[in-house]
Amino acid sequence: MYTTALRLPDRDAKPRRRGMTMVIDPGLPNAYFTDVVDSYGDLIDVVKFGWGTCLATPKLPEKIAALRRNGIDFYFGGTLFEKFLLNDRIEEWSRFCHEAGAQTVEISNGAIALSNADKAHYIRRFAGEFTVISEVGFKDPARSERLPPNRWIEFIQQDLEAGAQLVIAEARESGRSGICRPNGELRYGLIEEIADSGIDMTRVMFEAPTKELQVHLLQRIGPHANLGNVHSNEVIGLETLRLGLRADTLTDFAGTDLPAVDQELPTHA
Amino acid sequence: MYTTALRLPDRDAKPRRRGMTMVIDPGLPNAYFTDVVDSYGDLIDVVKFGWGTCLATPKLPEKIAALRRNGIDFYFGGTLFEKFLLNDRIEEWSRFCHEAGAQTVEISNGAIALSNADKAHYIRRFAGEFTVISEVGFKDPARSERLPPNRWIEFIQQDLEAGAQLVIAEARESGRSGICRPNGELRYGLIEEIADSGIDMTRVMFEAPTKELQVHLLQRIGPHANLGNVHSNEVIGLETLRLGLRADTLTDFAGTDLPAVDQELPTHA
Amino acid sequence: MYTTALRLPDRDAKPRRRGMTMVIDPGLPNAYFTDVVDSYGDLIDVVKFGWGTCLATPKLPEKIAALRRNGIDFYFGGTLFEKFLLNDRIEEWSRFCHEAGAQTVEISNGAIALSNADKAHYIRRFAGEFTVISEVGFKDPARSERLPPNRWIEFIQQDLEAGAQLVIAEARESGRSGICRPNGELRYGLIEEIADSGIDMTRVMFEAPTKELQVHLLQRIGPHANLGNVHSNEVIGLETLRLGLRADTLTDFAGTDLPAVDQELPTHA
C-alpha cells in the first residue's frame, strides 16, 4: 500500500475491538470462500455462516480451516440457535457448535416468539462456554418496525448485562428489516438514539449489507464503527469507505491525529 | 451434516423428479463455475447455460466436463433455439447441441412470434432425439402479463402432450416477467391456478431467481417444488429454505413423516 | 464458437477503438479476478480498479500481472486522482501510477469542486506522460441532474481538445447518477444529444452497469458502443447483447454485411 502521502484514518490492527468487519457467508462455493479470506484476511474480523447454511454445506471443515489460517473468528447465524430451540434440542446445538470448533455463538430471537428476557437467559447460560454474540431486532419487517428505540436500547443493555460480548443490531442480509424499514431505508432516528444512549459503541455491531447503510453509519458513528453482514465482494469497498477513498466519504475522515483536510483546490482556469 | 437432531423434510437423492434445482449460468468465469458445481453438486440437478451465452463462452467444454463429473445435466437456453429458428437454421441448432454433448434441449417462444401450437410441433419433432424441456411465458413483461392463467395451463398441457419431459414457467433471470409482474411481484393468482389445475407438479419447474419467489413457491407447492433460474451463489440458500433452516420457512416444513413442530417454547423469565 | 450458421454482427479484434468493454473491479478477491480475465480476456479491453480500491488491495501486483498476460489495459478510478488532489499530493499520485505500471490514468471531477476547465488543465499536464481517460458527470445525483446536455457536450469536447484519448460518461457503479437519474432511469434525452452532437463515438465510453442501460445504448449507438463499469460476472452477458444472442436484442443487429434477418417464421399449426 502507498498511503503515506495521504491523510487517512488510522486503522487498528487485528485483533481489534473497533472498526470490526463481519462478513456473512450465505453459502459461497468453497474455493471462492477460501479466495476471499486469503485475499484480504487482515480486513475481516469475523465470518458469520448465515442462518442454517452450515447444515447444508457439504465441506464446512474446509472453510473453517481457511478462516483459522487467516486469524478470522466465525460463528453460525442465530437462526440455527432458534431452529434447535424450536425443536427443543438446545444441548445438541451446543454440542454441534463445539464439534465444529466454534468458540463464538450467536443467540437471537429474530424469527421466533422468545422474549428478550428469555433470550438473556440463554446468553447467561452459554456465556461461560462460548464467546456470546447476541442480536436485537426481528426478521419480520412489520414486527421489527413496531419495536421503538427505547426498547432497542433496553434489549441491548439487557444482553450486555447477561454476558454478551457484542450485540448485533439486525438488518438481515437484504437490509430490509431491523434497523431498516421494509423499503430498505435506514431508521435514522433509531441510529441516533442508539449512538446517543451512552452504550459503548465497541460493544455494538450494526448489520450494514448495503453501501448506503455503511456510509451513513460510518459518518454518524465514525470510521471505526463495527459493521456486519458485509458481502464477501464488498470488503475492499467498505475498507475504502472507512479510509475516505471513495466518493461517498472522500472528505469525511481526516487522519485522527492530523489537521483537517484542506478542500481549497488550486485553480488554473 | 448434523441434521439428525432436527425434524427436517426428507430430500430425495439425485437423480430426482421432485425438489429439483436448476441453476442458470449467465456467463460465469470458468474456475468459479467449476467451484460451484464441485462444491455442491449434489444439490444441483441441472444447469442452464442462459440464452445464447454458450456461443460467447471461450472454454465451454471445460464447464461441460465439470458438470459431467458431478452428475449434473445441462442444456442451452431456449433463446438459442429461437435465434437459430429466426435465422432458419434449425438443423444447425440440433447439430450444435449434439456436438456439444447436450442430451437435453429447451424449446421456447419467449422472444419470438411463434404460436404455442407451432412450438409444440418442434417439441414433437425433437422429443425422439433429445430430452425436451419446454417453456411457457414470454420475456416481454407486457406481452406476458396479458397471458391469462387458463392459457398458461392450456400451453403447459399442450407441451406435455407433445412430449416435453418438463415445462418451465418463465420468470427470466430478473424475476420481472412471465409468472412475475414487471415490478417483480409474483402473479399469485396464476400460481394458484397452475397448482390447482391437476397438472403433475413434478412435470413443472418454476423459474424463481429471488428469495421472495422461492419462499412463496415452496410454501404453496411444498419443499419439493422444482425451481429454476437459481443463481449460482444461492444454491445453499435455496436448500436451507427447502429444509426450513432459514427464517422465512423456519416453521413451515416439519419432516414429512414426523409430528408437527411444537412451537411452544420454554420460558425462563 | 459455432456462430458461422448465424447472421451476427462482426466484432473487431483487440486492440480495438470501438465495441470496447471496460470492466470495473470493486475489490474482487484475487483468484476470482484472475479467473475472470483468464476466462474471457479477449472480451475485455480495459479494467478500472474502482475509486481508491488499489490502496486497500493487499496483492495488487498479482492482479496487474493477470491483466498483462491477457493484453488488458488498466487504470485507477478517477476518485484516486481527486483524493490526491484534495490532499495537494498530485506529484505523488503520478509517481504512484508510474510505480504500479499504469500506462493509463483517469482524470475526473466527479466528487470534488474542480471546474471542467481546471480538469482540462490536468488532462493537458499528464497527456504526455500517460494515456489520459477523462470523465464527465458528477457522482452526486442532484448535482449531476442539474448538468444539462449542452454542458455535457461542451465538457466532452473540452476534454478531448485537452488531450484525453477517451471520455467516460459517468453513471457510477450503481447506475444512479451521471447519465442516469437517482432512480436508475437513463436520461434518454441526454444520450440523444450526445449521440447527435457530431462527437466521434469511438472517443466516448458510456458507463452502463445494468442490462437496461446496455440494451438502450447498444440499440441507440449500435453494437459497437463503448461501454464501461461492466460487472465482472456480466462480461459474457454484454457480449451476447452485442451479438444479438439475448432476448433484448435478438432481432436488433443483423450482420453488418448481410441482408436483414427475416423474421417470418415457418408455421406448422
Coordinates of N, CA and C in Angstrom, one line a residue, chain A residues 27-145:
Chain A
G27 N -23.5 -19.0 1.8 CA -23.4 -20.3 1.1 C -22.5 -20.2 -0.1
L28 N -21.4 -19.6 0.0 CA -20.4 -19.4 -1.1 C -19.8 -20.7 -1.5
P29 N -19.5 -20.9 -2.7 CA -18.7 -22.1 -3.1 C -17.3 -22.1 -2.4
N30 N -16.8 -23.3 -2.2 CA -15.6 -23.4 -1.3 C -14.3 -22.7 -1.8
A31 N -14.0 -22.8 -3.0 CA -12.7 -22.2 -3.5 C -12.9 -20.7 -3.4
Y32 N -14.1 -20.2 -3.8 CA -14.3 -18.8 -3.7 C -14.2 -18.2 -2.3
F33 N -14.8 -19.0 -1.4 CA -14.7 -18.6 0.0 C -13.3 -18.5 0.5
T34 N -12.5 -19.5 0.1 CA -11.1 -19.5 0.5 C -10.4 -18.3 -0.1
D35 N -10.7 -18.0 -1.4 CA -10.1 -16.9 -2.1 C -10.4 -15.6 -1.3
V36 N -11.6 -15.4 -0.9 CA -12.0 -14.2 -0.2 C -11.1 -14.0 1.1
V37 N -11.0 -15.1 1.9 CA -10.4 -14.9 3.2 C -8.8 -14.9 3.0
D38 N -8.3 -15.5 2.0 CA -6.9 -15.4 1.7 C -6.5 -14.1 1.1
S39 N -7.4 -13.5 0.3 CA -7.1 -12.3 -0.4 C -7.1 -11.1 0.5
Y40 N -8.0 -11.0 1.5 CA -8.0 -9.8 2.4 C -8.4 -10.2 3.8
G41 N -7.7 -11.2 4.3 CA -8.0 -11.7 5.7 C -7.7 -10.7 6.7
D42 N -6.8 -9.8 6.5 CA -6.5 -8.7 7.5 C -7.6 -7.7 7.7
L43 N -8.5 -7.7 6.7 CA -9.6 -6.7 6.7 C -10.9 -7.3 7.3
I44 N -10.9 -8.7 7.5 CA -12.1 -9.4 8.0 C -11.8 -9.8 9.5
D45 N -12.7 -9.4 10.4 CA -12.5 -9.9 11.8 C -13.2 -11.2 12.1
V46 N -14.4 -11.3 11.5 CA -15.2 -12.5 11.8 C -16.1 -12.8 10.7
V47 N -16.4 -14.1 10.5 CA -17.3 -14.5 9.4 C -18.5 -15.2 10.1
K48 N -19.7 -14.8 9.7 CA -20.9 -15.5 10.1 C -21.4 -16.4 9.0
F49 N -21.5 -17.7 9.3 CA -22.2 -18.6 8.3 C -23.7 -18.4 8.5
G50 N -24.3 -17.7 7.6 CA -25.6 -17.2 7.7 C -26.6 -18.3 8.1
W51 N -27.6 -17.9 8.9 CA -28.7 -18.7 9.3 C -28.3 -20.2 9.4
G52 N -29.0 -21.2 8.8 CA -28.6 -22.6 9.0 C -27.8 -23.1 7.8
T53 N -27.1 -22.2 7.1 CA -26.3 -22.7 5.9 C -25.3 -23.8 6.3
C54 N -24.8 -23.7 7.5 CA -23.7 -24.7 7.9 C -24.2 -26.1 7.8
L55 N -25.5 -26.4 8.0 CA -26.1 -27.7 7.9 C -26.3 -28.2 6.5
A56 N -26.2 -27.3 5.5 CA -26.4 -27.6 4.1 C -25.1 -27.5 3.3
T57 N -24.0 -27.2 4.0 CA -22.7 -27.0 3.3 C -21.9 -28.3 3.4
P58 N -21.6 -28.9 2.2 CA -21.0 -30.2 2.2 C -19.6 -30.3 2.8
K59 N -18.8 -29.2 2.6 CA -17.4 -29.3 3.1 C -17.1 -28.1 4.0
L60 N -17.9 -28.0 5.1 CA -17.7 -26.9 6.0 C -16.3 -26.9 6.7
P61 N -15.7 -28.1 7.0 CA -14.4 -28.0 7.6 C -13.3 -27.3 6.8
E62 N -13.4 -27.4 5.4 CA -12.5 -26.7 4.5 C -12.6 -25.2 4.8
K63 N -13.8 -24.7 4.9 CA -14.0 -23.3 5.1 C -13.4 -22.8 6.4
I64 N -13.7 -23.6 7.4 CA -13.2 -23.3 8.8 C -11.7 -23.3 8.8
A65 N -11.1 -24.2 8.1 CA -9.6 -24.3 8.1 C -9.0 -23.0 7.5
A66 N -9.7 -22.5 6.4 CA -9.2 -21.3 5.8 C -9.4 -20.1 6.7
L67 N -10.4 -20.1 7.5 CA -10.6 -19.0 8.5 C -9.5 -19.0 9.5
R68 N -9.2 -20.2 10.0 CA -8.2 -20.4 11.1 C -6.8 -19.8 10.6
R69 N -6.4 -20.2 9.4 CA -5.1 -19.8 9.0 C -5.0 -18.3 8.7
N70 N -6.2 -17.6 8.6 CA -6.2 -16.2 8.4 C -6.6 -15.4 9.7
G71 N -6.6 -16.1 10.8 CA -6.9 -15.4 12.1 C -8.3 -14.8 12.1
I72 N -9.3 -15.5 11.5 CA -10.6 -14.9 11.5 C -11.5 -15.8 12.3
D73 N -12.3 -15.2 13.2 CA -13.2 -15.9 14.1 C -14.4 -16.2 13.3
F74 N -15.3 -17.1 13.7 CA -16.5 -17.5 13.0 C -17.6 -17.9 14.0
Y75 N -18.8 -17.8 13.5 CA -19.9 -18.4 14.3 C -21.1 -18.7 13.3
F76 N -22.0 -19.4 13.8 CA -23.2 -19.8 13.0 C -24.4 -18.8 13.3
G77 N -25.1 -18.5 12.3 CA -26.2 -17.5 12.4 C -27.1 -17.8 13.5
G78 N -27.7 -16.8 14.2 CA -28.6 -17.0 15.3 C -29.8 -17.9 14.9
T79 N -30.2 -17.9 13.6 CA -31.4 -18.7 13.3 C -31.1 -20.2 13.5
L80 N -29.9 -20.6 13.5 CA -29.6 -22.0 13.8 C -29.9 -22.3 15.3
F81 N -29.5 -21.4 16.1 CA -29.9 -21.5 17.6 C -31.4 -21.6 17.7
E82 N -32.1 -20.7 17.0 CA -33.6 -20.7 17.1 C -34.2 -22.0 16.6
K83 N -33.6 -22.5 15.5 CA -34.2 -23.8 15.0 C -34.1 -24.9 16.0
F84 N -32.9 -25.0 16.6 CA -32.6 -26.1 17.6 C -33.6 -25.9 18.8
L85 N -33.7 -24.6 19.1 CA -34.6 -24.3 20.3 C -36.1 -24.7 20.0
L86 N -36.5 -24.3 18.8 CA -37.9 -24.7 18.3 C -38.1 -26.2 18.4
N87 N -37.0 -27.0 18.1 CA -37.1 -28.4 18.1 C -36.7 -29.0 19.5
D88 N -36.6 -28.1 20.5 CA -36.2 -28.5 21.8 C -35.0 -29.3 21.9
R89 N -33.9 -28.9 21.2 CA -32.7 -29.6 21.1 C -31.5 -28.7 21.3
I90 N -31.6 -27.9 22.4 CA -30.6 -26.9 22.6 C -29.2 -27.5 23.1
E91 N -29.3 -28.6 23.7 CA -28.0 -29.3 24.1 C -27.3 -29.8 22.8
E92 N -28.1 -30.3 21.8 CA -27.5 -30.7 20.6 C -26.9 -29.5 19.8
W93 N -27.5 -28.4 19.9 CA -27.0 -27.2 19.3 C -25.6 -26.8 19.9
S94 N -25.5 -26.8 21.2 CA -24.2 -26.6 21.9 C -23.2 -27.6 21.4
R95 N -23.6 -28.8 21.4 CA -22.6 -29.9 21.0 C -22.2 -29.7 19.6
F96 N -23.1 -29.4 18.7 CA -22.8 -29.1 17.3 C -21.7 -28.0 17.2
C97 N -21.9 -26.9 17.9 CA -21.0 -25.8 17.8 C -19.6 -26.2 18.3
H98 N -19.6 -26.9 19.4 CA -18.3 -27.4 20.0 C -17.6 -28.3 18.9
E99 N -18.3 -29.2 18.4 CA -17.7 -30.2 17.5 C -17.2 -29.5 16.2
A100 N -17.9 -28.4 15.8 CA -17.4 -27.7 14.6 C -16.2 -26.8 14.9
G101 N -15.9 -26.7 16.2 CA -14.7 -25.9 16.5 C -15.1 -24.4 16.8
A102 N -16.4 -24.1 16.9 CA -16.8 -22.7 17.1 C -16.4 -22.3 18.6
Q103 N -15.8 -21.1 18.7 CA -15.6 -20.5 20.0 C -16.6 -19.4 20.3
T104 N -17.3 -19.0 19.3 CA -18.3 -18.0 19.4 C -19.6 -18.5 18.9
V105 N -20.7 -18.1 19.6 CA -22.0 -18.5 19.1 C -22.9 -17.2 19.1
E106 N -23.9 -17.3 18.3 CA -24.9 -16.2 18.3 C -26.2 -16.6 18.9
I107 N -26.8 -15.8 19.7 CA -28.0 -16.1 20.4 C -29.0 -15.0 20.1
S108 N -30.1 -15.3 19.5 CA -31.0 -14.3 18.9 C -32.5 -14.8 19.1
N109 N -33.4 -13.9 18.8 CA -34.8 -14.2 18.8 C -35.5 -13.5 17.6
G110 N -34.8 -13.5 16.5 CA -35.2 -12.7 15.3 C -36.4 -13.4 14.6
A111 N -36.5 -14.7 14.7 CA -37.6 -15.4 13.9 C -38.6 -16.1 14.8
I112 N -38.4 -16.2 16.1 CA -39.3 -17.0 17.0 C -39.8 -16.1 18.1
A113 N -40.8 -16.6 18.8 CA -41.5 -15.9 19.8 C -40.8 -16.2 21.2
L114 N -39.7 -15.5 21.3 CA -38.9 -15.7 22.6 C -38.7 -14.3 23.1
S115 N -39.0 -14.0 24.3 CA -38.9 -12.7 24.9 C -37.4 -12.4 25.0
N116 N -37.1 -11.0 25.1 CA -35.7 -10.7 25.3 C -35.2 -11.2 26.7
A117 N -36.0 -11.2 27.7 CA -35.6 -11.8 29.0 C -35.2 -13.3 28.8
D118 N -36.0 -14.0 28.0 CA -35.7 -15.4 27.9 C -34.4 -15.6 27.0
K119 N -34.3 -14.7 26.0 CA -33.0 -14.7 25.3 C -31.8 -14.5 26.2
A120 N -32.0 -13.5 27.1 CA -30.9 -13.2 28.0 C -30.6 -14.4 28.9
H121 N -31.6 -15.2 29.2 CA -31.3 -16.4 30.0 C -30.3 -17.3 29.2
Y122 N -30.6 -17.5 27.9 CA -29.7 -18.3 27.2 C -28.3 -17.7 27.0
I123 N -28.2 -16.4 26.9 CA -26.9 -15.7 26.9 C -26.1 -16.0 28.2
R124 N -26.8 -15.9 29.3 CA -26.1 -16.2 30.6 C -25.7 -17.7 30.6
R125 N -26.6 -18.5 30.2 CA -26.3 -20.0 30.2 C -25.1 -20.3 29.4
F126 N -24.9 -19.7 28.3 CA -23.8 -20.1 27.4 C -22.6 -19.2 27.4
A127 N -22.6 -18.1 28.2 CA -21.5 -17.2 28.3 C -20.3 -17.7 28.9
G128 N -20.4 -18.8 29.7 CA -19.2 -19.4 30.2 C -18.5 -20.4 29.2
E129 N -19.3 -20.9 28.4 CA -18.8 -21.9 27.4 C -18.3 -21.3 26.1
F130 N -18.9 -20.3 25.7 CA -18.6 -19.6 24.4 C -18.4 -18.1 24.6
T131 N -17.8 -17.5 23.7 CA -18.0 -16.0 23.5 C -19.4 -15.9 22.9
V132 N -20.2 -15.1 23.5 CA -21.6 -15.0 23.0 C -21.8 -13.6 22.3
I133 N -22.2 -13.7 21.1 CA -22.7 -12.5 20.4 C -24.2 -12.6 20.4
S134 N -24.9 -11.6 20.7 CA -26.4 -11.6 20.7 C -26.9 -10.7 19.6
E135 N -28.2 -10.8 19.3 CA -28.7 -10.0 18.3 C -30.0 -9.4 18.8
V136 N -30.3 -8.1 18.5 CA -31.5 -7.4 18.8 C -32.2 -7.0 17.5
G137 N -33.5 -7.2 17.4 CA -34.2 -6.8 16.2 C -34.8 -8.1 15.6
F138 N -35.9 -7.9 14.9 CA -36.7 -9.1 14.3 C -36.5 -9.1 12.8
K139 N -36.7 -10.3 12.3 CA -36.5 -10.5 10.8 C -37.8 -10.1 10.1
D140 N -38.9 -10.2 10.8 CA -40.2 -9.8 10.1 C -40.2 -8.3 10.1
P141 N -40.3 -7.6 9.0 CA -40.2 -6.2 8.9 C -41.3 -5.5 9.7
A142 N -42.5 -5.9 9.7 CA -43.6 -5.3 10.4 C -43.4 -5.3 11.9
R143 N -43.0 -6.5 12.4 CA -42.7 -6.7 13.8 C -41.6 -5.9 14.2
S144 N -40.5 -5.8 13.4 CA -39.4 -5.0 13.8 C -39.7 -3.5 13.8
E145 N -40.5 -3.1 12.8 CA -40.8 -1.6 12.8 C -41.6 -1.2 14.0

